[in-house]
Coordinates of C-alpha atoms in Angstrom, one line a residue:
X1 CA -1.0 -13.2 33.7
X2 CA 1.9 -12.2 31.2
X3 CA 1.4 -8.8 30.0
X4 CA 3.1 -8.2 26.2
X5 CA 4.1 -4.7 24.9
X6 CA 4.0 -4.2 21.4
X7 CA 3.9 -0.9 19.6
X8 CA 2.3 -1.4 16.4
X9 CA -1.4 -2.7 15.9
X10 CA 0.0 -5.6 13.0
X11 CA 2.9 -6.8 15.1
X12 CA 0.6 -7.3 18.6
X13 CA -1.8 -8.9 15.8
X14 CA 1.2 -11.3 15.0
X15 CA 2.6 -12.1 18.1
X16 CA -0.9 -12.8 19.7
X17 CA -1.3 -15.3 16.7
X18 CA 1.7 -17.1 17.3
X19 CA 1.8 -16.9 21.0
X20 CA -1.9 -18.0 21.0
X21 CA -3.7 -15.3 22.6
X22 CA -6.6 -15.5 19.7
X23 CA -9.2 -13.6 21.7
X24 CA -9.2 -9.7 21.0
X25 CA -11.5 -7.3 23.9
X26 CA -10.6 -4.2 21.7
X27 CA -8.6 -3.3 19.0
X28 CA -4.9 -3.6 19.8
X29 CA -5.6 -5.9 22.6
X30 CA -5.5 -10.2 22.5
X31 CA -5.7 -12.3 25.2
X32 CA -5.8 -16.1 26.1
X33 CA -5.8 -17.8 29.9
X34 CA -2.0 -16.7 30.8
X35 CA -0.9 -14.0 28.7
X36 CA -2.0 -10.8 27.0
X37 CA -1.5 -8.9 24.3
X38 CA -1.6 -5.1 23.8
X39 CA -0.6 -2.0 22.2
X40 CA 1.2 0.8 22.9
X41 CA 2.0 3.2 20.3
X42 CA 5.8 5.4 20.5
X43 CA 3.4 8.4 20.8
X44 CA 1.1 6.7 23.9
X45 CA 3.5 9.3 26.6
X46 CA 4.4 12.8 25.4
X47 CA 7.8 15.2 26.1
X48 CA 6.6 18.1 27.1
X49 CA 8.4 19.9 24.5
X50 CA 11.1 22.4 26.2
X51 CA 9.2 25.5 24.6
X52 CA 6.5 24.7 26.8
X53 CA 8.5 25.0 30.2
X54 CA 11.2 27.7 29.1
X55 CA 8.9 30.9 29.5
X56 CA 10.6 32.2 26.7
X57 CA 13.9 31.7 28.8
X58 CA 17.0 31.3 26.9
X59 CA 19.3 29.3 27.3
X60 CA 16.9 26.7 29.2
X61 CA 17.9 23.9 31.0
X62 CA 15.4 22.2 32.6
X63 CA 15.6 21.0 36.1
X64 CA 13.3 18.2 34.9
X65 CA 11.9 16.8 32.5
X66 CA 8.1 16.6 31.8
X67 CA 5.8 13.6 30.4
X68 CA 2.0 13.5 29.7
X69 CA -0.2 10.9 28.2
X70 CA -1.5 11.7 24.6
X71 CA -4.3 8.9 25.1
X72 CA -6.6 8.9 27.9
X73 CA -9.2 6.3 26.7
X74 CA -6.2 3.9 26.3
X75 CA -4.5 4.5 28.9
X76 CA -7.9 3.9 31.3
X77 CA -8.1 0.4 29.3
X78 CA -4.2 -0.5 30.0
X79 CA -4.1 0.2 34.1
X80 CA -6.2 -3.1 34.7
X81 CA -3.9 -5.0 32.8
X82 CA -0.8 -3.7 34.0
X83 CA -2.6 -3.9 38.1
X84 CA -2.7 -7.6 36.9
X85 CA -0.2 -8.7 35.3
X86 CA 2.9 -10.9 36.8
X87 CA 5.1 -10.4 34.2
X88 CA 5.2 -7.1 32.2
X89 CA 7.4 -7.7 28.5
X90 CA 8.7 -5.8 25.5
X91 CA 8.5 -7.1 22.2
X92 CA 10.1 -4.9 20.0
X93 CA 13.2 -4.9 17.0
X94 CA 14.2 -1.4 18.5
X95 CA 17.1 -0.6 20.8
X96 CA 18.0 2.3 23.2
X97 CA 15.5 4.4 22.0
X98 CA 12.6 1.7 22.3
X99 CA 13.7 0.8 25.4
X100 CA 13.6 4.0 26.7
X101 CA 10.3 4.0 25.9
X102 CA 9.0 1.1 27.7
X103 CA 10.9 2.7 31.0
X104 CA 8.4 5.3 30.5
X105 CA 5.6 3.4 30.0
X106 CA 6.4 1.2 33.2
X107 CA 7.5 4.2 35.1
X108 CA 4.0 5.8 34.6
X109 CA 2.1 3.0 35.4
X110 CA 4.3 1.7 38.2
X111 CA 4.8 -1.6 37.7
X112 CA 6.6 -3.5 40.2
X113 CA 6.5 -6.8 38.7
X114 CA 9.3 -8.4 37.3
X115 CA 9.6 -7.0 33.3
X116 CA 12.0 -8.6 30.2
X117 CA 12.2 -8.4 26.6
X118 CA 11.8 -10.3 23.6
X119 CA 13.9 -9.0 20.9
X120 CA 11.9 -9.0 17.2
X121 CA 14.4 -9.3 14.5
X122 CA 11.6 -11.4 12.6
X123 CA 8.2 -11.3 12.5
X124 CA 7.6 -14.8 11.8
X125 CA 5.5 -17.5 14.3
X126 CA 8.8 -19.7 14.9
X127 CA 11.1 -16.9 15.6
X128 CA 8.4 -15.1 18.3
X129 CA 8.7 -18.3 20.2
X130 CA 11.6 -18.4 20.7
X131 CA 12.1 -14.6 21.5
X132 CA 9.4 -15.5 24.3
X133 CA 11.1 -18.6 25.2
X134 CA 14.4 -17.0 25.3
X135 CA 13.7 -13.7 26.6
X136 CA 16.0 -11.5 28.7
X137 CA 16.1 -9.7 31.8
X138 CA 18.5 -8.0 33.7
X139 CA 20.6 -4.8 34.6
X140 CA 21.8 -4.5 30.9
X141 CA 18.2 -3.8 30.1
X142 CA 17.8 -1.1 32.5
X143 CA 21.4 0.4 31.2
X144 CA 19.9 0.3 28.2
X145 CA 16.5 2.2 28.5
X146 CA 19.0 4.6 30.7
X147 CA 20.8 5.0 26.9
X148 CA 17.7 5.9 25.7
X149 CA 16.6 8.0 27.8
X150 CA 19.7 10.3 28.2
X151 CA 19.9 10.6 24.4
X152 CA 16.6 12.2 24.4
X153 CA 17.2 14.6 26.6
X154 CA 20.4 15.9 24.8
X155 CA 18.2 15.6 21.8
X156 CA 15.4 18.0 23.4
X157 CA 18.1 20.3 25.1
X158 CA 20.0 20.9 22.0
X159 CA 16.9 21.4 19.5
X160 CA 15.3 24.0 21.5
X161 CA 18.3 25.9 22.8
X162 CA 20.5 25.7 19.5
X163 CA 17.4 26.7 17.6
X164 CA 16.9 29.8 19.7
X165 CA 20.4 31.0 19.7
X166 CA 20.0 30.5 15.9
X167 CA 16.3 32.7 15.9
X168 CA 18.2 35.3 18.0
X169 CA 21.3 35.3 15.3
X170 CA 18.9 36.4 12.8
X171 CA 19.3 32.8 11.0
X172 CA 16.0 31.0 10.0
X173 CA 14.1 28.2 11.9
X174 CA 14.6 25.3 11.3
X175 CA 14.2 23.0 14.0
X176 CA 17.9 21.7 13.7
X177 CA 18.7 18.5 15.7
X178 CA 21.6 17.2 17.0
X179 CA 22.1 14.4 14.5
X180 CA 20.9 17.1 11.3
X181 CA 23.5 19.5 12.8
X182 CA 26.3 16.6 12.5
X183 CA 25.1 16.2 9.2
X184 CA 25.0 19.6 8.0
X185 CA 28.4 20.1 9.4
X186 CA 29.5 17.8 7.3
X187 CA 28.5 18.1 4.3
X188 CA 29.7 21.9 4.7
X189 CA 33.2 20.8 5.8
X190 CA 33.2 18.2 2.5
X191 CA 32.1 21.5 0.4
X192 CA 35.2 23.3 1.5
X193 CA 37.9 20.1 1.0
X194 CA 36.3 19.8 -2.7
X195 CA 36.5 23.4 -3.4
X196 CA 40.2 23.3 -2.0
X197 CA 41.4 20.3 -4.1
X198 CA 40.0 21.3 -7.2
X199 CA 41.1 24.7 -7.5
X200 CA 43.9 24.9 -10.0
X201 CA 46.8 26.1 -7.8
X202 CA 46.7 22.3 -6.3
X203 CA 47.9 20.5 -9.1
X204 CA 49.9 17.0 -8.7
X205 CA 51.8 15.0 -11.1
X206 CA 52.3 11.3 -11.0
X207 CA 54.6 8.6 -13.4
X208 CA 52.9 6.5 -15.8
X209 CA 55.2 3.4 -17.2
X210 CA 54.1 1.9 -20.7
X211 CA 55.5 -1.6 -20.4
X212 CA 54.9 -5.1 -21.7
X213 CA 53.7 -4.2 -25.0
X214 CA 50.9 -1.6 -23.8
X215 CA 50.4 -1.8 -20.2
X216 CA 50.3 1.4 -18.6
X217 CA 50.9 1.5 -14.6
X218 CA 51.0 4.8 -12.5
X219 CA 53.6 5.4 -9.9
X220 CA 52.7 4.9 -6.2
X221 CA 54.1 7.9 -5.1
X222 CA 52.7 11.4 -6.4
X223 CA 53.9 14.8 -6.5
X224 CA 52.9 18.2 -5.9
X225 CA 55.4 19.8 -7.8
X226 CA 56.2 19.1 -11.8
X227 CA 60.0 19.3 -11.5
X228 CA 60.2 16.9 -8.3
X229 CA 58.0 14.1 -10.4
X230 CA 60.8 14.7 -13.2
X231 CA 63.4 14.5 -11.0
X232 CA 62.3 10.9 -10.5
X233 CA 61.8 10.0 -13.5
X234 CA 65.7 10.7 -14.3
X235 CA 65.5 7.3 -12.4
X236 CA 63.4 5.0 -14.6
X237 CA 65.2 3.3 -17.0
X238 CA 63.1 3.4 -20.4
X239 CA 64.2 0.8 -22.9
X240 CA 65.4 -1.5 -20.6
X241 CA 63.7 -4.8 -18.8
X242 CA 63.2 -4.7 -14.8
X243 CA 63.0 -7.7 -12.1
X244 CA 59.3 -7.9 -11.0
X245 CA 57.0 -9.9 -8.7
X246 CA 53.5 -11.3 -10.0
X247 CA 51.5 -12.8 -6.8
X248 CA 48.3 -14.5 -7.5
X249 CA 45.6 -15.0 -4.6
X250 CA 42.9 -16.5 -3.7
X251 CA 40.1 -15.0 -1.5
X252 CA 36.4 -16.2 -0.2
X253 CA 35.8 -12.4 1.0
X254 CA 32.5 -11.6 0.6
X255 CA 32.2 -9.2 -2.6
X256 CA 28.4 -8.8 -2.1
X257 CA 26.5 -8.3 1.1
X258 CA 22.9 -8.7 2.3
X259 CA 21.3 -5.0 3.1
X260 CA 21.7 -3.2 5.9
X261 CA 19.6 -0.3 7.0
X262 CA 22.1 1.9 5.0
X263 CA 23.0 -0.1 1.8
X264 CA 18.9 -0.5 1.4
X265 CA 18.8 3.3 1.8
X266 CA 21.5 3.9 -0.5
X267 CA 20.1 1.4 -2.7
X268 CA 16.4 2.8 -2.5
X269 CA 17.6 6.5 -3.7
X270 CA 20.1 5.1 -6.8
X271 CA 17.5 2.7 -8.1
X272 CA 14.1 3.9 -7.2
X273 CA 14.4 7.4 -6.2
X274 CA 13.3 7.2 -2.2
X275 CA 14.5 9.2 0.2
X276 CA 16.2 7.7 3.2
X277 CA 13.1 8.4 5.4
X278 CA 10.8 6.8 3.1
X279 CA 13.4 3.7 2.9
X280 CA 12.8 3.2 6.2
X281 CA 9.2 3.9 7.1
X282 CA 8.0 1.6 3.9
X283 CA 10.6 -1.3 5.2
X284 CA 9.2 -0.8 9.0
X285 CA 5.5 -1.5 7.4
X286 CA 7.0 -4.3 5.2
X287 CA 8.7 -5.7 8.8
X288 CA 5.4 -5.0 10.6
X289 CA 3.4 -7.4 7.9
X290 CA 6.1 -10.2 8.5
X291 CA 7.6 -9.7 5.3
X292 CA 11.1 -8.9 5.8
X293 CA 13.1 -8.9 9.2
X294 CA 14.0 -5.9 10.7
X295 CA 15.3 -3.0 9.0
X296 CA 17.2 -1.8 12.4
X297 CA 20.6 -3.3 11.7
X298 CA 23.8 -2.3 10.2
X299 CA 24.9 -6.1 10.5
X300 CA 25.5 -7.2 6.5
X301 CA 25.8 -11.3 6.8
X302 CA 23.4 -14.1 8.2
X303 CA 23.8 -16.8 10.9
X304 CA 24.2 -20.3 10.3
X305 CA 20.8 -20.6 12.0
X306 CA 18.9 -19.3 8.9
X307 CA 20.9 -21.3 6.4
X308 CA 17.2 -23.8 5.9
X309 CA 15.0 -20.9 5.2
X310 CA 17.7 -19.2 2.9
X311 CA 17.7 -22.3 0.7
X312 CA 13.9 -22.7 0.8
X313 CA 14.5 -19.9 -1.4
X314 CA 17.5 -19.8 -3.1
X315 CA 18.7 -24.0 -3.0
X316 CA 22.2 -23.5 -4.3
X317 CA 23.0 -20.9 -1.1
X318 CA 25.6 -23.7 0.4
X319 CA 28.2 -21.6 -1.3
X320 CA 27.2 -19.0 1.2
X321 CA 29.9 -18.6 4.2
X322 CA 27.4 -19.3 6.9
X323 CA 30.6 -19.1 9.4
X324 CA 31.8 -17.3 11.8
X325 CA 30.2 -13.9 10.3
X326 CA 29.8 -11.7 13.4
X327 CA 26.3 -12.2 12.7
X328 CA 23.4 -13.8 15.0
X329 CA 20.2 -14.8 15.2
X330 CA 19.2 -11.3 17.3
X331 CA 21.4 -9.5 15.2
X332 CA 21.2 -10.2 10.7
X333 CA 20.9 -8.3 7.8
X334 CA 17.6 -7.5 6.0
X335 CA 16.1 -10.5 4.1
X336 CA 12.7 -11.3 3.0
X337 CA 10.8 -13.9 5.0
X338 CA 7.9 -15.1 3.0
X339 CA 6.1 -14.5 -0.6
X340 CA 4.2 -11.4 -0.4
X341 CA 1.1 -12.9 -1.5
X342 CA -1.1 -10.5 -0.3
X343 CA -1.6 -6.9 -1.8
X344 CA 1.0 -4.1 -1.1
X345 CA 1.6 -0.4 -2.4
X346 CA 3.6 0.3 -5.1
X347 CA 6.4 1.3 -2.5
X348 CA 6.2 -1.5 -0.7
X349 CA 6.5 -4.1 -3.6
X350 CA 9.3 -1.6 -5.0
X351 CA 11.1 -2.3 -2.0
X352 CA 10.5 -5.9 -1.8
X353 CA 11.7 -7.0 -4.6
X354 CA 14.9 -5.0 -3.8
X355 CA 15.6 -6.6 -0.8
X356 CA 15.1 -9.6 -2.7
X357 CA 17.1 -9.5 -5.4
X358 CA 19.6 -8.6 -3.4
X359 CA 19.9 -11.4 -1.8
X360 CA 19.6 -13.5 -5.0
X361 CA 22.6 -11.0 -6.3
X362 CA 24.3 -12.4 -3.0
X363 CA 23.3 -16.2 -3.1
X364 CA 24.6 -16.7 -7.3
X365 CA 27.8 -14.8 -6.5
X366 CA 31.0 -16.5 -7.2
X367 CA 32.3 -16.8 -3.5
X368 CA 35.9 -17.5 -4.4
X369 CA 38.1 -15.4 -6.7
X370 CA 41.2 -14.8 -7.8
X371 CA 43.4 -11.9 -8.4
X372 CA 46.9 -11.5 -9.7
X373 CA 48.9 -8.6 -8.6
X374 CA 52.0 -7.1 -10.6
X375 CA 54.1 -5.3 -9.2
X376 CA 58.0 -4.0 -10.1
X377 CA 60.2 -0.9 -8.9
X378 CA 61.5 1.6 -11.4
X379 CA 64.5 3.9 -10.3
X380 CA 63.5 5.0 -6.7
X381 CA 59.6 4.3 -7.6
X382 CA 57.4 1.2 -7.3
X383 CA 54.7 0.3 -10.0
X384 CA 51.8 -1.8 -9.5
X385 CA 48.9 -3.2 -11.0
X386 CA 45.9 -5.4 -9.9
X387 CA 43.5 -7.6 -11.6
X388 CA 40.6 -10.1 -11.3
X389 CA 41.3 -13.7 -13.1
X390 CA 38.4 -15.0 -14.5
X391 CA 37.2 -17.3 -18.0
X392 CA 39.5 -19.8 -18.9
X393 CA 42.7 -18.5 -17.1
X394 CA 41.3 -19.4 -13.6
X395 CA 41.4 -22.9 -13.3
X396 CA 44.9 -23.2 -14.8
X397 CA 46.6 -19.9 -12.7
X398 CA 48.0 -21.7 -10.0
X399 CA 48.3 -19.2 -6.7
X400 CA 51.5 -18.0 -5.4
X401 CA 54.2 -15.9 -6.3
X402 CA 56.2 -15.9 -8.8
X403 CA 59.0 -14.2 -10.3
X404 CA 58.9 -11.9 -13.8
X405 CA 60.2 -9.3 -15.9
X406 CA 58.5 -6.2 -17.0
X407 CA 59.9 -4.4 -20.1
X408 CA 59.8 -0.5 -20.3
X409 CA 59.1 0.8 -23.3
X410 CA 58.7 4.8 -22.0
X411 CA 57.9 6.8 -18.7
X412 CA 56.9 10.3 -18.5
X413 CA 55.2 13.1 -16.1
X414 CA 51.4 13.0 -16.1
X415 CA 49.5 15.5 -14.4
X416 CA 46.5 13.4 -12.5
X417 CA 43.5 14.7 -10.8
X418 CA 43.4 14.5 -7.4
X419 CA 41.0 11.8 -5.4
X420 CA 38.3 14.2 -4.4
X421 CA 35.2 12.7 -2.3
X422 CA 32.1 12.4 -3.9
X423 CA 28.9 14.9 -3.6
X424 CA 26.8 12.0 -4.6
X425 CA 24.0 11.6 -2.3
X426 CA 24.6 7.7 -1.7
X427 CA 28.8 8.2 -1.1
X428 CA 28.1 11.6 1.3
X429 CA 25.6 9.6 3.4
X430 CA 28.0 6.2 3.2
X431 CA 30.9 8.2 4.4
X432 CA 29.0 10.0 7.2
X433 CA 27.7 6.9 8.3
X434 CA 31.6 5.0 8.5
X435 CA 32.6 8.4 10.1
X436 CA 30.5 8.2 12.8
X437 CA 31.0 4.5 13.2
X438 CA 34.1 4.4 13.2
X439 CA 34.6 7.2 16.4
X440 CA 31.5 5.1 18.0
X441 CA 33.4 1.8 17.5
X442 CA 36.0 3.2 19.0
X443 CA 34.7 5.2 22.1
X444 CA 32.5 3.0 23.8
X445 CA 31.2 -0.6 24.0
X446 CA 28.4 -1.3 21.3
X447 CA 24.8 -0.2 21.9
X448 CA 21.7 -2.3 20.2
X449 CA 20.5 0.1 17.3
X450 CA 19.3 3.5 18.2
X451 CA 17.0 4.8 15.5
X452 CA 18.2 8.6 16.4
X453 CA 21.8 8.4 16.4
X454 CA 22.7 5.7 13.6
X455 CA 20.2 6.5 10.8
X456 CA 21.9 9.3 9.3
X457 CA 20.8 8.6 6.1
X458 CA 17.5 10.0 7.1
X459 CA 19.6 12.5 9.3
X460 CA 21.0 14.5 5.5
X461 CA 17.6 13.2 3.8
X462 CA 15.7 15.4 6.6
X463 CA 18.4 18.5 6.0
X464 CA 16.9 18.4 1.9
X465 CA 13.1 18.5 3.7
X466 CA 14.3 21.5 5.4
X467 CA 15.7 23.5 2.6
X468 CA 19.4 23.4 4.0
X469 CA 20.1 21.2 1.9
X470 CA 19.1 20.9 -2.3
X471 CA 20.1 17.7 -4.6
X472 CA 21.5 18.6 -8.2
X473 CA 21.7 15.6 -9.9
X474 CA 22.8 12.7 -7.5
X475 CA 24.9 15.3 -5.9
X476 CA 23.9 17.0 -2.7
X477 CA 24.7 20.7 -1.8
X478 CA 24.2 23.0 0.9
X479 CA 21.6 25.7 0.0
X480 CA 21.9 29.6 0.9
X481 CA 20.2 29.0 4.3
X482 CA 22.6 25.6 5.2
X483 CA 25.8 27.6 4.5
X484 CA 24.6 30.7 6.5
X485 CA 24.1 28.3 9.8
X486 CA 27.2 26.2 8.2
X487 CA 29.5 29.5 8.8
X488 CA 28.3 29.8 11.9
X489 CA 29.2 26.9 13.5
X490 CA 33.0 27.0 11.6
X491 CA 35.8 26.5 14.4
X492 CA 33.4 25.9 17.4
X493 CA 33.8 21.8 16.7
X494 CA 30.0 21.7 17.2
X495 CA 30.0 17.9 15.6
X496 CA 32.9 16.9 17.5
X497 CA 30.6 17.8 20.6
X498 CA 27.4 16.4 19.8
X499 CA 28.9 12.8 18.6
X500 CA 30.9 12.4 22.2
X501 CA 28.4 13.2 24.0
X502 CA 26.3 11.0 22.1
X503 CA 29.5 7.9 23.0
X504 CA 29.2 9.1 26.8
X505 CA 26.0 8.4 26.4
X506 CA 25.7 5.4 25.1
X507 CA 28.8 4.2 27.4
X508 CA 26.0 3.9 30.1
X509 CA 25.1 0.3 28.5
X510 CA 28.5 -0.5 30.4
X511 CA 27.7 0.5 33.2
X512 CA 30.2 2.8 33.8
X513 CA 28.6 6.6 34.0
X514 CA 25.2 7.9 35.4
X515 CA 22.8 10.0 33.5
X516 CA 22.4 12.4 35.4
X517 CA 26.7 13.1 35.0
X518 CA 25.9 13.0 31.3
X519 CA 23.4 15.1 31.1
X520 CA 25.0 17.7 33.4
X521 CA 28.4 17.1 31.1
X522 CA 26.6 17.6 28.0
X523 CA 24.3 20.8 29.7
X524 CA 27.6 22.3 30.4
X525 CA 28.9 22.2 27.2
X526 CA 26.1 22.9 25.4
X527 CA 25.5 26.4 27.1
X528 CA 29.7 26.9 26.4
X529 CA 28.5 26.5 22.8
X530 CA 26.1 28.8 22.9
X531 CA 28.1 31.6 24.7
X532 CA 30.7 31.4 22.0
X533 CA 28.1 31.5 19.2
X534 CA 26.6 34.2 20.5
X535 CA 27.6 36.3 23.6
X536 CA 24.1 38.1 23.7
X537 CA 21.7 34.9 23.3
X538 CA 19.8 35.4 27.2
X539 CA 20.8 38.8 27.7

């Protein structure tokens, strides 16, 4: 017998369905002559939380880590069916995290039959056969779960022992973990480069050109000093006609994109007002019901695969560059599978119809534009300005480029404010998000999504819950009790830490460290942390 692991009641439901295991013993449990079904919830084993161990001890570091079972009466109805089975596998959309899980869970019930995995991007009949067909097995699975694993740990060594040295500081608990700490730093370290730029001693000046009857274009180059920026304008000759180039291009760049986990979270707070952890706990039940595919993905396009049931939908979405997209058929942004015919909450229909007409927004877009680009030098200064062609003018601008003249009818010194980076709750989540990604992209190989270490929308949503952070507006702000913890961790490079780690980490997917050295690593540093935060915590 084939044993099956789900980890929600309504996705066991559907995959029994479609696998044909149409016979349910108990709830959460299907069966047919070769295979079985069954549930086990994220919550079926238990952490023993490090409080529980430490003895009041701090700094703690366990020699060990500690599970239980948080469900006898299941767990007496899943040994017969994991004694039996021939194959034990994992249905899930998860990554690391899941994985780890399902280590756990075979771990505690010692299986010693073979075990793969059928990754659930969709919900739907067709697509959980072929997951089953095409499942995996295989060391990259176990590196995987090892991922997983390890991340929890730093994530249960730094909450308690960070939230004790911050108890013994005389700062307020909070429960702080590692991801709400990179968060917080953050938004405390975008608080102080705002307050710094806008204060009035900063000024900067730039050159602004009014030529060709009206058109105004702004020097490339800016200034922080007045008399430097009118030095160089000495240099532009006003009244006079200038040598410039006008290039027209085409593109097919995509200019809209499908949702991913982010964009619909960003999305959700502008237009309806949810948090990122709603966002994502009313798209998992939307996923769960079949409805959508899965939320866990930060991948913005579709594979060629799905082109049929896009256009069941949307018929004119050949316009659509179903190419080479980076995206696959294990790894797509978040569309709608089916009508949702059947009655949902008024979250869940909000949501919905989101992620729908987002992809409608996507499918009618014009998939090829054109812009023109002029550009001339003034002096010692260069002067541009770009533009979209559309009405009329774009079937007859041929692209290419093509030599003009610009005439300058005055110059002079403008101060200009200077680019600040937004407070708004959408851009400071957005930015902490590329941030991340960008020093994860380019530390280690990539990891299938981890729910704890990518979603940091949630991660600055969680820091409002808390009271370390308050929204004024769309703007997000750290409150009295953020900034005391923020000026702790000034200069100790506490985010820097926690996000390396995190890489090291998630570096085991290649194979190349041990958890154990990880953990160790990141035990070391961890305890360095807190000896410079405070020499007295475990005195």
């Amino acid at each position: 017998m084939i044993l099956i692991i789900c980890e929600s009641i309504p996705a066991t439901k559907t995959v029994a369905m479609a696998l044909g295991a149409n016979n349910e013993t108990s709830e959460g449990i299907h069966t047919s002559g070769t295979l079985t079904v069954a549930t086990v919830p994220p919550r079926f084993i238990r952490y023993t939380p490090l409080g529980e161990m430490a003895e009041e001890k701090s700094p703690f570091i366990p020699e060990k880590f500690r599970m239980s079972v948080t469900d006898k009466e299941l767990e007496r109805g899943l040994k017969p069916l994991f004694r039996e089975a021939s194959e034990v596998v994992f249905a899930s959309d998860g990554g690391a995290d899941a994985q780890a899980r399902f280590f756990n869970i075979c771990r505690h019930f010692r299986v010693g039959c073979p075990r793969s995995r059928m990754w659930m991007t969709r919900l739907s009949y067709g697509a959980i056969r072929g997951a089953f067909h095409f499942r995996e097995s295989g060391r990259h699975l176990h590196r995987l779960a090892q991922t997983g694993l390890v991340s929890k740990g730093m994530d249960m060594l730094f909450g308690y022992n960070i939230n004790q040295t911050l108890l013994h500081m005389g700062l307020p608990a909070c429960n702080l973990t590692r991801q709400e700490a990179v968060a917080l730093v953050y938004l405390g370290e975008l608080s102080d480069h705002i307050d710094y730029v806008q204060q009035p001693a900063h000024p900067a000046y730039s050159i602004l050109v009014n030529a060709n009857s009206g058109t105004v274009f702004e020097s490339a180059e800016s200034w922080e000093d007045e008399a430097e920026a009118g030095a160089a304008l000495e240099s532009v000759p006003a009244g006079e006609t200038v040598p410039a180039t006008l290039t027209i291009e085409e593109t097919d760049r995509f200019n809209l994109r499908f949702h991913t986990l982010l964009t619909l979270q960003t999305d959700a707070f502008d237009n309806l007002g949810f948090m990122p952890g709603k966002t994502l706990k009313v798209a998992q039940k939307l996923y769960d019901r079949g409805l959508i595919s899965s939320p866990l993905t930060d991948c913005p396009h579709l594979p060629e695969k799905l082109r049929g049931h896009i256009m069941t939908v949307f018929p004119d979405a050949g316009g659509y560059r179903w190419g080479d997209n980076g995206a696959t058929i294990d790894s797509h942004a978040i569309i709608t599978l089916r009508a949702a015919d059947e009655v949902l909450t008024a979250s869940e229909l909000q949501l919905y119809r989101l992620i729908l007409n987002r992809m409608r927004a996507v499918m009618e877009q014009n998939p090829v534009r054109k812009y023109a680009t002029l550009e001339f030098t003034a002096g010692d200064n260069r002067f541009s300005r770009r533009w979209e062609i559309t009405g009329d003018a774009y079937d007859v601008t041929e692209t290419g480029s093509f030599q003009t003249q610009v005439e300058i009818a005055d110059a002079g010194v403008y101060p200009i404010d200077r680019p600040v980076e937004s407070r708004a709750f959408s851009d400071v989540i957005c930015n902490l998000t590329t941030v991340a990604g960008c020093v994860d992209e380019f530390m280690h190989t990539g990891v299938p999504y981890t729910k704890e270490s990518n979603d940091w929308g949630s991660a600055m949503g969680s820091l409002v819950n808390k009271g370390l952070a308050m929204l004024g507006g769309e703007e997000i702000f750290l409150t009295p009790e953020g900034q005391a913890i923020y000026d702790q961790f000034v200069g100790h490079e506490i985010a820097e830490e926690i996000l390396t780690w995190q890489f090291e980490a998630n570096d085991l997917y290649g194979g190349d460290l041990t958890g154990r050295g990880v953990i160790e690593g990141f035990s070391g540093a961890l305890l360095d942390l807190i000896g410079e935060l405070d020499p007295g915590c475990g005195a």
